[in-house]
Amino acid sequence: MDLAADDAVEAILRGGLAREARALTAVVPVLRHLLGTEAQGLVSEAILARVRGMILDIAAQLLAAQAGRDPAARVPGGDPAALDALAEGLMGEEALLAHCHALATESLLADRLQQRHAIDPVLSPLLQELIAAEDPAVAALAMATLAAQSRFVQSQRRMELALGELPAELFHALLARVPGGTGDGAGLARLQAGYDEATSRLGLLARLVAAMRRGAVAALALEHAGLALFAAAIASETRCPRGEAVLACQEGQGVRLALLLRAAGLAVPAIERQMVLAEPAAQLPSAIGALTPARAAALLGAGRLA
């Protein structure tokens, strides 16, 4: 194609990407507003309930650690007023809201994929293959990932989020919000000392994709890999945040998903197969086939979510 045609193709994609980005960047401010009010309608009740539940659970764990109790035990106790005050403060943390929103979305999308396409949210065919791998290190990593994914599904149903499952930057930022507590703050110190991002679900997924090396392309097939590994593989191949890969699988985010898959190196027929699974009514942008993976990555970088 000539330069004028190239520019026209990219203008179409940039326009679609910008519209999708505006929709996504509006979500966190809406969540922050709705969590503090009884307003409904702009965000699904299921998303709102899960985000609120996770933040309340995090606040309760932080206060338990502050008081020297085991946060993982989730034993009721403490001052309800202190819990409400801390939870209210946490609901103003945009990074935490965005993370919880991505997790809630992932859980609900996985449920939808299971209902529509019988894609197991815990044990996908690819994970099953990795558990049976000849390399004992890969097999052990896959088994640990399976256990972590099972815990994630159960915790989402309970609307909980263990502190140890938070990304490192977010984990340390939240701990910094809590005063040392009674005595020498030993509870919070123990919590911090026991934290290991590599053993979290997100850490295990990233490590498993890395351990697959060139075979990680198999994880770019949603039906074979399952949503959790699929999103981790997109993040690894494109260097985008994993949460962005998850949100791209929502309805109304077809341009972003297509560009991510093209940036990951997939050909148009493979991209189309993934989009049909994610959103059956979605139309593959006709301009995708004209882009190289590098150019698709550049367009994504220019339209990256804040």
Short mmCIF file of C-alpha atoms in Angstrom, two decimals:
data_model
loop_
_atom_site.label_atom_id
_atom_site.label_comp_id
_atom_site.label_asym_id
_atom_site.label_seq_id
_atom_site.Cartn_x
_atom_site.Cartn_y
_atom_site.Cartn_z
CA MET A 1 0.00 0.00 0.00
CA ASP A 2 1.11 3.60 -0.53
CA LEU A 3 1.76 6.02 2.30
CA ALA A 4 -1.64 7.69 2.03
CA ALA A 5 -3.39 4.34 2.35
CA ASP A 6 -1.18 3.38 5.31
CA ASP A 7 -2.06 6.63 7.06
CA ALA A 8 -5.77 6.05 6.46
CA VAL A 9 -5.58 2.52 7.87
CA GLU A 10 -3.79 3.70 10.99
CA ALA A 11 -6.18 6.62 11.45
CA ILE A 12 -9.10 4.17 11.57
CA LEU A 13 -7.35 2.02 14.16
CA ARG A 14 -6.22 5.00 16.23
CA GLY A 15 -9.79 6.29 16.29
CA GLY A 16 -11.16 2.95 17.47
CA LEU A 17 -8.41 2.55 20.05
CA ALA A 18 -9.06 6.06 21.40
CA ARG A 19 -12.79 5.36 21.79
CA GLU A 20 -12.06 2.13 23.68
CA ALA A 21 -9.46 3.85 25.86
CA ARG A 22 -11.92 6.59 26.82
CA ALA A 23 -14.43 3.95 27.87
CA LEU A 24 -11.86 2.11 30.02
CA THR A 25 -10.33 5.17 31.65
CA ALA A 26 -13.80 6.29 32.75
CA VAL A 27 -14.31 3.09 34.76
CA VAL A 28 -12.13 3.83 37.81
CA PRO A 29 -13.62 7.28 38.52
CA VAL A 30 -17.09 5.77 38.15
CA LEU A 31 -16.16 2.95 40.52
CA ARG A 32 -14.81 5.41 43.07
CA HIS A 33 -18.08 7.34 42.92
CA LEU A 34 -20.34 4.30 43.09
CA LEU A 35 -18.44 2.71 45.97
CA GLY A 36 -19.22 5.78 48.03
CA THR A 37 -22.88 6.02 47.03
CA GLU A 38 -25.86 3.84 46.28
CA ALA A 39 -25.92 4.87 42.61
CA GLN A 40 -26.15 2.03 40.12
CA GLY A 41 -26.24 1.47 36.39
CA LEU A 42 -22.87 2.63 35.07
CA VAL A 43 -20.95 -0.42 36.26
CA SER A 44 -22.49 -3.88 36.57
CA GLU A 45 -23.67 -4.83 40.03
CA ALA A 46 -21.47 -7.94 39.92
CA ILE A 47 -18.31 -5.88 39.28
CA LEU A 48 -19.24 -3.33 41.93
CA ALA A 49 -19.99 -5.99 44.55
CA ARG A 50 -16.71 -7.81 43.93
CA VAL A 51 -14.59 -4.66 44.00
CA ARG A 52 -16.26 -3.48 47.22
CA GLY A 53 -15.86 -6.92 48.78
CA MET A 54 -12.16 -7.14 47.89
CA ILE A 55 -11.42 -3.70 49.32
CA LEU A 56 -13.25 -4.45 52.56
CA ASP A 57 -11.34 -7.73 52.80
CA ILE A 58 -8.01 -5.96 52.27
CA ALA A 59 -8.87 -3.39 54.93
CA ALA A 60 -9.78 -6.15 57.40
CA GLN A 61 -6.50 -7.97 56.72
CA LEU A 62 -4.45 -4.81 57.21
CA LEU A 63 -6.12 -4.07 60.54
CA ALA A 64 -5.66 -7.68 61.67
CA ALA A 65 -1.94 -7.48 60.88
CA GLN A 66 -1.73 -4.13 62.64
CA ALA A 67 -3.23 -5.72 65.76
CA GLY A 68 -0.84 -8.67 65.60
CA ARG A 69 -3.44 -11.18 64.36
CA ASP A 70 -3.04 -13.49 61.36
CA PRO A 71 -4.67 -11.69 58.38
CA ALA A 72 -5.19 -14.97 56.52
CA ALA A 73 -7.40 -16.32 59.31
CA ARG A 74 -10.05 -13.68 58.58
CA VAL A 75 -11.42 -13.99 62.10
CA PRO A 76 -14.00 -11.27 62.81
CA GLY A 77 -12.78 -8.73 65.30
CA GLY A 78 -11.50 -5.21 65.71
CA ASP A 79 -13.25 -1.88 65.54
CA PRO A 80 -15.98 -1.69 62.84
CA ALA A 81 -15.53 2.08 62.66
CA ALA A 82 -11.80 1.67 62.00
CA LEU A 83 -12.57 -0.90 59.29
CA ASP A 84 -15.04 1.41 57.58
CA ALA A 85 -12.64 4.35 57.77
CA LEU A 86 -9.73 2.39 56.29
CA ALA A 87 -11.92 0.85 53.58
CA GLU A 88 -13.21 4.29 52.64
CA GLY A 89 -9.65 5.53 52.32
CA LEU A 90 -8.66 2.54 50.20
CA MET A 91 -11.60 3.17 47.89
CA GLY A 92 -9.90 6.42 46.93
CA GLU A 93 -6.75 4.61 45.76
CA GLU A 94 -7.01 4.54 41.97
CA ALA A 95 -4.30 1.90 41.52
CA LEU A 96 -6.09 -0.44 43.92
CA LEU A 97 -9.47 0.17 42.29
CA ALA A 98 -8.01 -0.50 38.85
CA HIS A 99 -6.38 -3.73 40.04
CA CYS A 100 -9.54 -4.98 41.74
CA HIS A 101 -11.60 -4.03 38.69
CA ALA A 102 -9.31 -6.08 36.42
CA LEU A 103 -9.53 -9.10 38.75
CA ALA A 104 -13.32 -8.89 39.00
CA THR A 105 -13.56 -8.55 35.24
CA GLU A 106 -11.25 -11.54 34.74
CA SER A 107 -13.39 -13.67 37.03
CA LEU A 108 -16.65 -12.74 35.33
CA LEU A 109 -15.17 -13.16 31.85
CA ALA A 110 -13.87 -16.60 32.81
CA ASP A 111 -17.35 -17.56 33.99
CA ARG A 112 -18.82 -16.36 30.70
CA LEU A 113 -16.24 -18.29 28.66
CA GLN A 114 -17.07 -21.43 30.61
CA GLN A 115 -20.79 -20.99 29.97
CA ARG A 116 -20.45 -20.13 26.28
CA HIS A 117 -17.49 -22.24 25.19
CA ALA A 118 -16.87 -24.75 28.02
CA ILE A 119 -13.44 -23.21 28.75
CA ASP A 120 -12.54 -24.35 32.27
CA PRO A 121 -11.52 -21.34 34.43
CA VAL A 122 -9.05 -23.45 36.43
CA LEU A 123 -7.67 -26.39 34.45
CA SER A 124 -7.27 -25.56 30.76
CA PRO A 125 -5.94 -28.11 28.23
CA LEU A 126 -2.63 -26.23 28.05
CA LEU A 127 -2.18 -26.20 31.82
CA GLN A 128 -2.96 -29.92 31.85
CA GLU A 129 -0.21 -30.48 29.28
CA LEU A 130 2.26 -28.40 31.28
CA ILE A 131 1.51 -30.37 34.46
CA ALA A 132 2.48 -33.50 32.50
CA ALA A 133 5.65 -31.89 31.06
CA GLU A 134 8.88 -33.90 31.06
CA ASP A 135 10.73 -31.00 32.66
CA PRO A 136 10.06 -31.40 36.41
CA ALA A 137 10.57 -27.68 37.05
CA VAL A 138 7.88 -26.75 34.48
CA ALA A 139 5.55 -29.44 35.82
CA ALA A 140 5.98 -28.20 39.41
CA LEU A 141 5.40 -24.60 38.34
CA ALA A 142 2.26 -25.64 36.46
CA MET A 143 0.95 -27.50 39.52
CA ALA A 144 1.55 -24.44 41.71
CA THR A 145 -0.24 -22.29 39.11
CA LEU A 146 -3.20 -24.68 39.09
CA ALA A 147 -3.51 -24.42 42.88
CA ALA A 148 -3.24 -20.61 42.74
CA GLN A 149 -5.85 -20.39 40.00
CA SER A 150 -8.22 -22.59 41.98
CA ARG A 151 -7.77 -20.31 45.03
CA PHE A 152 -8.44 -17.27 42.84
CA VAL A 153 -11.74 -18.67 41.59
CA GLN A 154 -12.84 -19.51 45.13
CA SER A 155 -11.74 -16.16 46.56
CA GLN A 156 -13.61 -14.27 43.84
CA ARG A 157 -16.78 -16.12 44.75
CA ARG A 158 -16.22 -14.99 48.35
CA MET A 159 -15.28 -11.48 47.14
CA GLU A 160 -11.91 -11.69 48.89
CA LEU A 161 -8.36 -10.79 47.89
CA ALA A 162 -5.41 -11.98 49.97
CA LEU A 163 -2.78 -9.30 50.57
CA GLY A 164 -0.08 -11.65 49.30
CA GLU A 165 -1.80 -11.72 45.89
CA LEU A 166 -1.23 -8.00 45.32
CA PRO A 167 1.53 -6.81 42.97
CA ALA A 168 4.61 -5.71 44.91
CA GLU A 169 4.27 -1.97 44.32
CA LEU A 170 0.63 -2.00 45.43
CA PHE A 171 1.31 -4.27 48.42
CA HIS A 172 4.02 -1.99 49.83
CA ALA A 173 1.99 1.16 49.11
CA LEU A 174 -0.99 -0.19 51.07
CA LEU A 175 1.16 -1.24 54.02
CA ALA A 176 2.57 2.27 54.12
CA ARG A 177 -0.95 3.62 54.70
CA VAL A 178 -1.35 1.71 57.98
CA PRO A 179 0.28 2.99 61.19
CA GLY A 180 2.59 0.54 62.92
CA GLY A 181 -0.15 -0.47 65.34
CA THR A 182 0.33 -1.88 68.79
CA GLY A 183 3.77 -2.39 70.29
CA ASP A 184 6.52 -2.40 67.68
CA GLY A 185 4.25 -3.10 64.70
CA ALA A 186 5.47 -6.70 64.57
CA GLY A 187 2.33 -7.90 62.79
CA LEU A 188 2.87 -5.64 59.80
CA ALA A 189 6.58 -6.45 59.80
CA ARG A 190 5.82 -10.18 59.66
CA LEU A 191 3.37 -9.58 56.85
CA GLN A 192 5.99 -7.68 54.86
CA ALA A 193 8.70 -10.26 55.56
CA GLY A 194 6.49 -13.10 54.35
CA TYR A 195 5.54 -11.43 51.08
CA ASP A 196 6.87 -12.97 47.86
CA GLU A 197 5.42 -11.69 44.60
CA ALA A 198 6.86 -14.66 42.68
CA THR A 199 4.58 -17.07 44.54
CA SER A 200 1.41 -15.05 43.93
CA ARG A 201 -0.98 -16.19 41.22
CA LEU A 202 0.09 -13.41 38.88
CA GLY A 203 3.75 -14.14 39.60
CA LEU A 204 3.27 -17.86 38.93
CA LEU A 205 1.42 -17.22 35.67
CA ALA A 206 4.20 -14.92 34.46
CA ARG A 207 6.88 -17.43 35.45
CA LEU A 208 5.06 -20.29 33.75
CA VAL A 209 4.74 -18.36 30.49
CA ALA A 210 8.45 -17.47 30.69
CA ALA A 211 9.32 -21.13 31.33
CA MET A 212 7.51 -22.11 28.12
CA ARG A 213 9.97 -19.99 26.15
CA ARG A 214 9.16 -20.16 22.43
CA GLY A 215 6.32 -22.54 23.20
CA ALA A 216 4.47 -19.64 24.84
CA VAL A 217 2.77 -19.03 21.49
CA ALA A 218 0.47 -21.93 22.47
CA ALA A 219 -0.88 -19.74 25.27
CA LEU A 220 -2.14 -17.22 22.72
CA ALA A 221 -5.03 -19.57 21.92
CA LEU A 222 -7.80 -18.67 24.37
CA GLU A 223 -9.71 -21.94 24.11
CA HIS A 224 -6.54 -24.00 24.67
CA ALA A 225 -4.88 -21.84 27.33
CA GLY A 226 -7.80 -20.46 29.31
CA LEU A 227 -8.17 -16.77 30.13
CA ALA A 228 -5.58 -16.62 32.93
CA LEU A 229 -2.68 -17.98 30.84
CA PHE A 230 -3.92 -16.22 27.69
CA ALA A 231 -3.74 -12.81 29.37
CA ALA A 232 -0.33 -13.61 30.89
CA ALA A 233 1.00 -14.63 27.47
CA ILE A 234 -0.27 -11.45 25.80
CA ALA A 235 1.36 -9.39 28.57
CA SER A 236 4.64 -11.26 28.13
CA GLU A 237 4.70 -11.03 24.34
CA THR A 238 3.67 -7.36 24.10
CA ARG A 239 5.08 -5.97 27.39
CA CYS A 240 1.68 -4.56 28.27
CA PRO A 241 0.24 -4.72 31.80
CA ARG A 242 -1.62 -7.99 32.30
CA GLY A 243 -4.71 -6.12 33.47
CA GLU A 244 -4.85 -4.37 30.12
CA ALA A 245 -4.83 -7.74 28.35
CA VAL A 246 -7.72 -8.91 30.53
CA LEU A 247 -9.78 -5.77 29.91
CA ALA A 248 -9.19 -6.09 26.16
CA CYS A 249 -11.20 -9.33 26.27
CA GLN A 250 -14.35 -7.44 27.29
CA GLU A 251 -17.13 -6.60 24.90
CA GLY A 252 -16.48 -3.30 23.16
CA GLN A 253 -12.69 -3.62 23.24
CA GLY A 254 -12.19 -5.43 19.93
CA VAL A 255 -9.71 -2.98 18.42
CA ARG A 256 -7.43 -3.20 21.46
CA LEU A 257 -7.59 -6.99 21.55
CA ALA A 258 -6.89 -7.27 17.83
CA LEU A 259 -3.91 -4.92 18.08
CA LEU A 260 -2.53 -6.78 21.11
CA LEU A 261 -2.76 -10.11 19.31
CA ARG A 262 -1.19 -8.66 16.18
CA ALA A 263 1.60 -7.14 18.29
CA ALA A 264 2.11 -10.61 19.81
CA GLY A 265 2.74 -11.94 16.30
CA LEU A 266 -0.54 -13.67 15.47
CA ALA A 267 -1.77 -13.79 11.88
CA VAL A 268 -5.21 -12.51 10.94
CA PRO A 269 -7.02 -15.91 10.97
CA ALA A 270 -5.71 -16.66 14.48
CA ILE A 271 -6.70 -13.19 15.68
CA GLU A 272 -10.18 -13.69 14.31
CA ARG A 273 -10.56 -17.00 16.17
CA GLN A 274 -9.66 -15.39 19.50
CA MET A 275 -12.00 -12.46 18.93
CA VAL A 276 -14.94 -14.75 18.16
CA LEU A 277 -14.39 -16.47 21.51
CA ALA A 278 -14.02 -13.21 23.44
CA GLU A 279 -16.92 -11.41 21.75
CA PRO A 280 -18.94 -13.39 19.20
CA ALA A 281 -20.49 -10.25 17.68
CA ALA A 282 -17.18 -8.41 17.30
CA GLN A 283 -15.95 -7.40 13.85
CA LEU A 284 -12.26 -7.85 13.15
CA PRO A 285 -10.87 -4.46 12.06
CA SER A 286 -10.09 -4.95 8.36
CA ALA A 287 -6.96 -2.83 8.68
CA ILE A 288 -5.25 -5.25 11.10
CA GLY A 289 -3.82 -7.40 8.33
CA ALA A 290 -1.97 -4.41 6.88
CA LEU A 291 0.04 -3.86 10.08
CA THR A 292 3.29 -5.47 11.07
CA PRO A 293 3.51 -6.64 14.70
CA ALA A 294 5.95 -3.80 15.39
CA ARG A 295 3.56 -1.20 14.01
CA ALA A 296 0.67 -2.66 16.00
CA ALA A 297 2.81 -2.40 19.15
CA ALA A 298 3.63 1.22 18.33
CA LEU A 299 -0.06 2.10 17.95
CA LEU A 300 -0.82 0.45 21.27
CA GLY A 301 2.04 2.32 22.94
CA ALA A 302 0.71 5.64 21.64
CA GLY A 303 -2.77 4.82 22.94
CA ARG A 304 -1.69 3.13 26.19
CA LEU A 305 -4.08 3.41 29.11
CA ALA A 306 -2.94 5.79 31.85
#
